[in-house]
């Protein structure tokens, strides 16, 4: 086999190709998305497509070292259910999906797995799954991240709305770069973009960062978006996504270079006694 696989996507390959590829592809990457409302101008698959775009670019950058599973197209979107068409799993279901995909990869020999979620609503379930998997498979290196969060310094510089986060100028810019067919430019609106736009509960929630007071999106914004998609720009999207790809790829280079994970022996009573 040449060093260039025909595809990095497991679903596009035959089993003999995968058999040869896994010898030179130590990392498996699982993209997670959502099927949820994204304001008036963005398609419901926006988070899935952004995660998949980053995954493809990372795999190409590090080829042939990374394989990608199919993107999971539905996530935890309970907070968007008031809008037509949003689909949601429950937390235990998404955790089971993540754990069973990782277990499948483990059974085929992968010992380094990265979960990349394009949807922040999936974070808690991913974090719990990863901590369970670390305990269950003690020779597995497993890590996870969001997409936008990895470039938070860049997005802070580019953002214009005081309140933003969902289908805002930052997310819409990424969508324009990742796949322009996600965006209906003429339908983009300014959603709630300042604290004064919000109802009292929303204002309290958004006005106190790091205090968790979750609100449904129909309470936060009549159009379903926080921030102003009309300010989006594909060049900004390119800068954000390229930064995410650079940083995830840099992490994965270190991940690949790590020694194999070996189980730590339990702390013995003797050691604890000696430490006294
Ligand atoms: Zn989104």
Coordinates of C-alpha atoms and ligand atoms in Angstrom, one line a residue:
X1 CA 0.0 0.0 0.0
X2 CA 1.2 3.5 -0.7
X3 CA 1.3 5.9 2.2
X4 CA -1.8 7.7 0.9
X5 CA -5.0 5.8 1.7
X6 CA -8.0 6.2 -0.7
X7 CA -10.0 7.8 2.1
X8 CA -9.6 8.5 5.8
X9 CA -13.3 7.7 6.3
X10 CA -13.8 4.2 7.6
X11 CA -17.2 4.1 5.9
X12 CA -15.7 4.7 2.5
X13 CA -13.2 1.8 2.7
X14 CA -13.2 -2.0 2.3
X15 CA -12.1 -4.2 5.1
X16 CA -8.8 -5.2 3.4
X17 CA -8.0 -1.5 3.0
X18 CA -8.8 -0.9 6.7
X19 CA -6.7 -3.9 7.8
X20 CA -3.7 -2.4 6.0
X21 CA -4.5 1.2 7.1
X22 CA -4.8 0.4 10.8
X23 CA -1.1 -0.6 10.9
X24 CA -0.2 3.0 10.0
X25 CA -3.2 4.9 11.5
X26 CA -2.9 4.8 15.3
X27 CA -5.7 7.4 15.9
X28 CA -9.4 7.0 15.4
X29 CA -11.5 10.2 15.5
X30 CA -15.3 10.3 16.1
X31 CA -17.1 13.4 15.0
X32 CA -20.3 14.2 16.9
X33 CA -23.0 16.7 15.7
X34 CA -26.6 17.6 16.2
X35 CA -29.8 18.0 14.2
X36 CA -31.2 21.2 15.7
X37 CA -32.5 24.5 14.8
X38 CA -29.9 27.1 13.9
X39 CA -31.9 30.3 13.6
X40 CA -33.6 31.4 10.4
X41 CA -30.6 31.1 8.1
X42 CA -28.6 28.0 8.9
X43 CA -29.3 24.3 8.3
X44 CA -30.0 21.9 11.1
X45 CA -26.9 19.8 10.3
X46 CA -24.5 22.8 10.9
X47 CA -22.7 21.3 13.9
X48 CA -22.4 17.9 12.3
X49 CA -20.9 19.4 9.1
X50 CA -18.4 21.6 11.0
X51 CA -17.2 18.7 13.1
X52 CA -16.8 16.5 10.0
X53 CA -15.0 19.3 8.1
X54 CA -12.5 19.7 10.9
X55 CA -12.1 15.9 11.2
X56 CA -11.4 15.6 7.4
X57 CA -8.9 18.4 7.4
X58 CA -7.1 17.0 10.5
X59 CA -6.9 13.5 8.9
X60 CA -5.6 14.9 5.6
X61 CA -3.0 17.0 7.5
X62 CA -1.7 13.9 9.4
X63 CA -2.3 11.3 6.7
X64 CA -2.1 8.3 7.0
X65 CA -2.2 8.5 10.8
X66 CA -5.9 9.2 11.5
X67 CA -9.1 7.4 10.5
X68 CA -12.6 8.9 10.9
X69 CA -15.8 7.2 11.9
X70 CA -19.1 8.3 10.4
X71 CA -20.3 11.5 12.1
X72 CA -23.1 11.0 14.7
X73 CA -25.8 13.3 13.2
X74 CA -28.0 13.7 16.3
X75 CA -27.0 14.9 19.8
X76 CA -28.4 16.4 22.9
X77 CA -30.7 19.3 21.8
X78 CA -33.5 19.4 24.4
X79 CA -33.0 23.1 24.8
X80 CA -34.0 23.6 21.1
X81 CA -37.1 21.4 21.0
X82 CA -39.5 24.3 20.9
X83 CA -38.5 25.0 17.2
X84 CA -39.8 22.8 14.4
X85 CA -37.6 19.9 13.4
X86 CA -35.1 19.6 16.1
X87 CA -34.2 16.0 17.0
X88 CA -32.7 15.1 20.4
X89 CA -31.3 12.0 22.1
X90 CA -31.3 11.7 25.8
X91 CA -28.0 11.8 27.7
X92 CA -27.8 8.0 28.4
X93 CA -28.4 7.3 24.7
X94 CA -25.6 9.5 23.5
X95 CA -23.3 8.1 26.2
X96 CA -24.2 4.6 25.0
X97 CA -23.5 5.6 21.3
X98 CA -20.1 7.1 22.2
X99 CA -19.1 4.1 24.4
X100 CA -20.2 1.6 21.9
X101 CA -18.4 3.3 19.0
X102 CA -15.2 3.5 21.0
X103 CA -15.6 -0.1 22.1
X104 CA -15.9 -1.2 18.5
X105 CA -12.8 0.7 17.6
X106 CA -11.0 -0.8 20.6
X107 CA -12.0 -4.3 19.5
X108 CA -10.4 -3.6 16.1
X109 CA -7.1 -2.6 17.8
X110 CA -7.3 1.2 18.2
X111 CA -5.8 2.4 21.5
X112 CA -5.9 6.2 20.8
X113 CA -9.3 7.7 20.2
X114 CA -10.3 11.3 19.9
X115 CA -14.0 12.5 20.1
X116 CA -14.7 15.9 18.4
X117 CA -18.1 17.4 19.1
X118 CA -19.4 20.3 16.9
X119 CA -22.2 20.8 19.4
X120 CA -21.5 22.1 22.9
X121 CA -24.8 20.5 24.2
X122 CA -23.0 17.2 23.9
X123 CA -20.1 18.1 26.2
X124 CA -21.4 16.7 29.5
X125 CA -22.3 13.3 28.0
X126 CA -19.0 13.1 26.1
X127 CA -17.0 13.9 29.3
X128 CA -18.8 11.3 31.3
X129 CA -18.4 8.7 28.6
X130 CA -14.7 9.4 28.3
X131 CA -14.2 9.0 32.0
X132 CA -16.1 5.7 32.0
X133 CA -14.1 4.4 29.0
X134 CA -10.8 5.4 30.6
X135 CA -11.7 3.3 33.6
X136 CA -13.0 0.3 31.5
X137 CA -10.1 0.2 29.0
X138 CA -7.0 0.9 31.0
X139 CA -4.7 0.7 27.9
X140 CA -6.8 3.2 26.0
X141 CA -5.7 6.8 25.4
X142 CA -8.9 8.8 24.9
X143 CA -9.3 12.6 24.6
X144 CA -12.1 14.9 23.4
X145 CA -12.8 18.5 22.5
X146 CA -15.3 20.8 21.0
X147 CA -14.7 22.7 17.7
X148 CA -15.2 26.4 18.4
X149 CA -13.9 26.2 22.0
X150 CA -10.5 25.2 20.8
X151 CA -10.1 28.6 19.1
X152 CA -11.8 30.7 21.8
X153 CA -9.0 33.3 21.8
X154 CA -9.5 33.8 18.0
X155 CA -13.3 33.9 18.3
X156 CA -13.1 36.5 21.2
X157 CA -11.1 38.7 18.8
X158 CA -13.6 38.3 15.9
X159 CA -16.9 38.5 17.7
X160 CA -19.0 41.6 17.6
X161 CA -22.1 40.8 19.6
X162 CA -22.1 41.1 23.3
X163 CA -24.3 38.0 23.6
X164 CA -23.6 35.2 21.2
X165 CA -22.9 31.5 20.9
X166 CA -25.6 29.9 18.8
X167 CA -25.9 30.7 15.1
X168 CA -24.0 33.9 15.8
X169 CA -21.5 35.6 13.5
X170 CA -18.8 33.2 14.7
X171 CA -20.8 30.0 13.9
X172 CA -22.2 31.4 10.7
X173 CA -18.7 32.3 9.5
X174 CA -17.5 28.7 10.1
X175 CA -20.6 27.4 8.3
X176 CA -19.8 29.6 5.3
X177 CA -16.3 28.3 5.1
X178 CA -17.0 24.6 5.9
X179 CA -20.0 24.2 3.5
X180 CA -21.7 27.3 2.0
X181 CA -24.8 25.2 1.3
X182 CA -25.5 25.3 5.0
X183 CA -26.2 29.1 4.8
X184 CA -29.3 31.0 3.4
X185 CA -27.6 34.4 3.5
X186 CA -30.8 36.4 2.8
X187 CA -32.6 34.8 5.8
X188 CA -29.9 35.5 8.5
X189 CA -31.1 37.7 11.3
X190 CA -29.7 39.5 14.3
X191 CA -31.0 37.3 17.2
X192 CA -30.6 38.3 20.8
X193 CA -27.2 40.0 20.6
X194 CA -27.1 42.2 23.8
X195 CA -28.2 41.5 27.4
X196 CA -31.0 44.0 27.0
X197 CA -32.6 41.8 24.3
X198 CA -33.1 39.0 26.8
X199 CA -36.0 38.2 29.1
X200 CA -35.1 38.5 32.9
X201 CA -34.2 34.8 33.3
X202 CA -32.1 34.9 30.1
X203 CA -30.4 38.1 31.2
X204 CA -29.5 36.6 34.6
X205 CA -28.2 33.4 32.9
X206 CA -26.1 35.1 30.3
X207 CA -24.9 37.9 32.6
X208 CA -23.1 35.6 35.0
X209 CA -20.5 33.5 33.2
X210 CA -19.6 30.2 34.8
X211 CA -22.8 30.0 36.8
X212 CA -25.0 27.3 35.2
X213 CA -28.6 28.5 34.9
X214 CA -29.7 26.8 31.6
X215 CA -32.5 28.3 29.5
X216 CA -34.4 27.0 26.5
X217 CA -33.5 28.8 23.3
X218 CA -37.1 30.0 22.6
X219 CA -36.7 32.0 25.9
X220 CA -33.3 33.4 24.9
X221 CA -34.2 34.3 21.3
X222 CA -37.4 34.5 19.2
X223 CA -35.4 33.5 16.1
X224 CA -33.4 30.8 17.9
X225 CA -30.0 32.5 17.5
X226 CA -27.8 34.4 20.0
X227 CA -25.6 36.9 18.1
X228 CA -25.8 38.3 14.6
X229 CA -25.4 35.9 11.7
X230 CA -25.5 38.9 9.2
X231 CA -22.0 39.9 10.4
X232 CA -20.6 36.6 9.3
X233 CA -17.7 36.4 6.9
X234 CA -16.2 33.3 5.3
X235 CA -12.6 34.6 5.8
X236 CA -13.2 34.8 9.6
X237 CA -14.6 31.2 9.3
X238 CA -11.5 30.1 7.6
X239 CA -9.3 31.6 10.3
X240 CA -11.3 29.9 13.1
X241 CA -11.5 26.5 11.4
X242 CA -7.8 26.5 10.4
X243 CA -6.9 27.4 14.0
X244 CA -8.9 24.5 15.3
X245 CA -7.4 22.1 12.7
X246 CA -3.8 23.4 13.6
X247 CA -4.4 22.9 17.3
X248 CA -6.2 19.5 17.2
X249 CA -3.5 18.2 14.8
X250 CA -0.7 19.5 17.1
X251 CA -2.4 17.7 20.0
X252 CA -2.7 14.5 18.0
X253 CA 1.0 14.6 17.1
X254 CA 1.7 14.5 20.8
X255 CA -1.0 11.9 21.3
X256 CA 0.6 9.6 18.7
X257 CA 4.1 10.1 20.2
X258 CA 2.9 9.1 23.7
X259 CA 4.1 5.7 25.0
X260 CA 1.3 3.1 25.2
X261 CA -0.9 3.6 28.2
X262 CA -0.3 1.0 30.8
X263 CA -2.6 0.4 33.8
X264 CA -1.3 1.9 37.0
X265 CA -1.2 -0.6 39.9
X266 CA -3.6 0.3 42.7
X267 CA -2.0 2.3 45.5
X268 CA -1.0 -0.2 48.1
X269 CA -1.6 0.1 51.8
X270 CA 2.1 -0.3 52.4
X271 CA 3.0 2.7 50.3
X272 CA 0.3 4.7 52.0
X273 CA 1.7 3.7 55.4
X274 CA 5.3 4.4 54.4
X275 CA 4.2 7.9 53.4
X276 CA 3.1 8.7 56.9
Ligands
LIG1 ZN1 -24.4 24.9 16.1

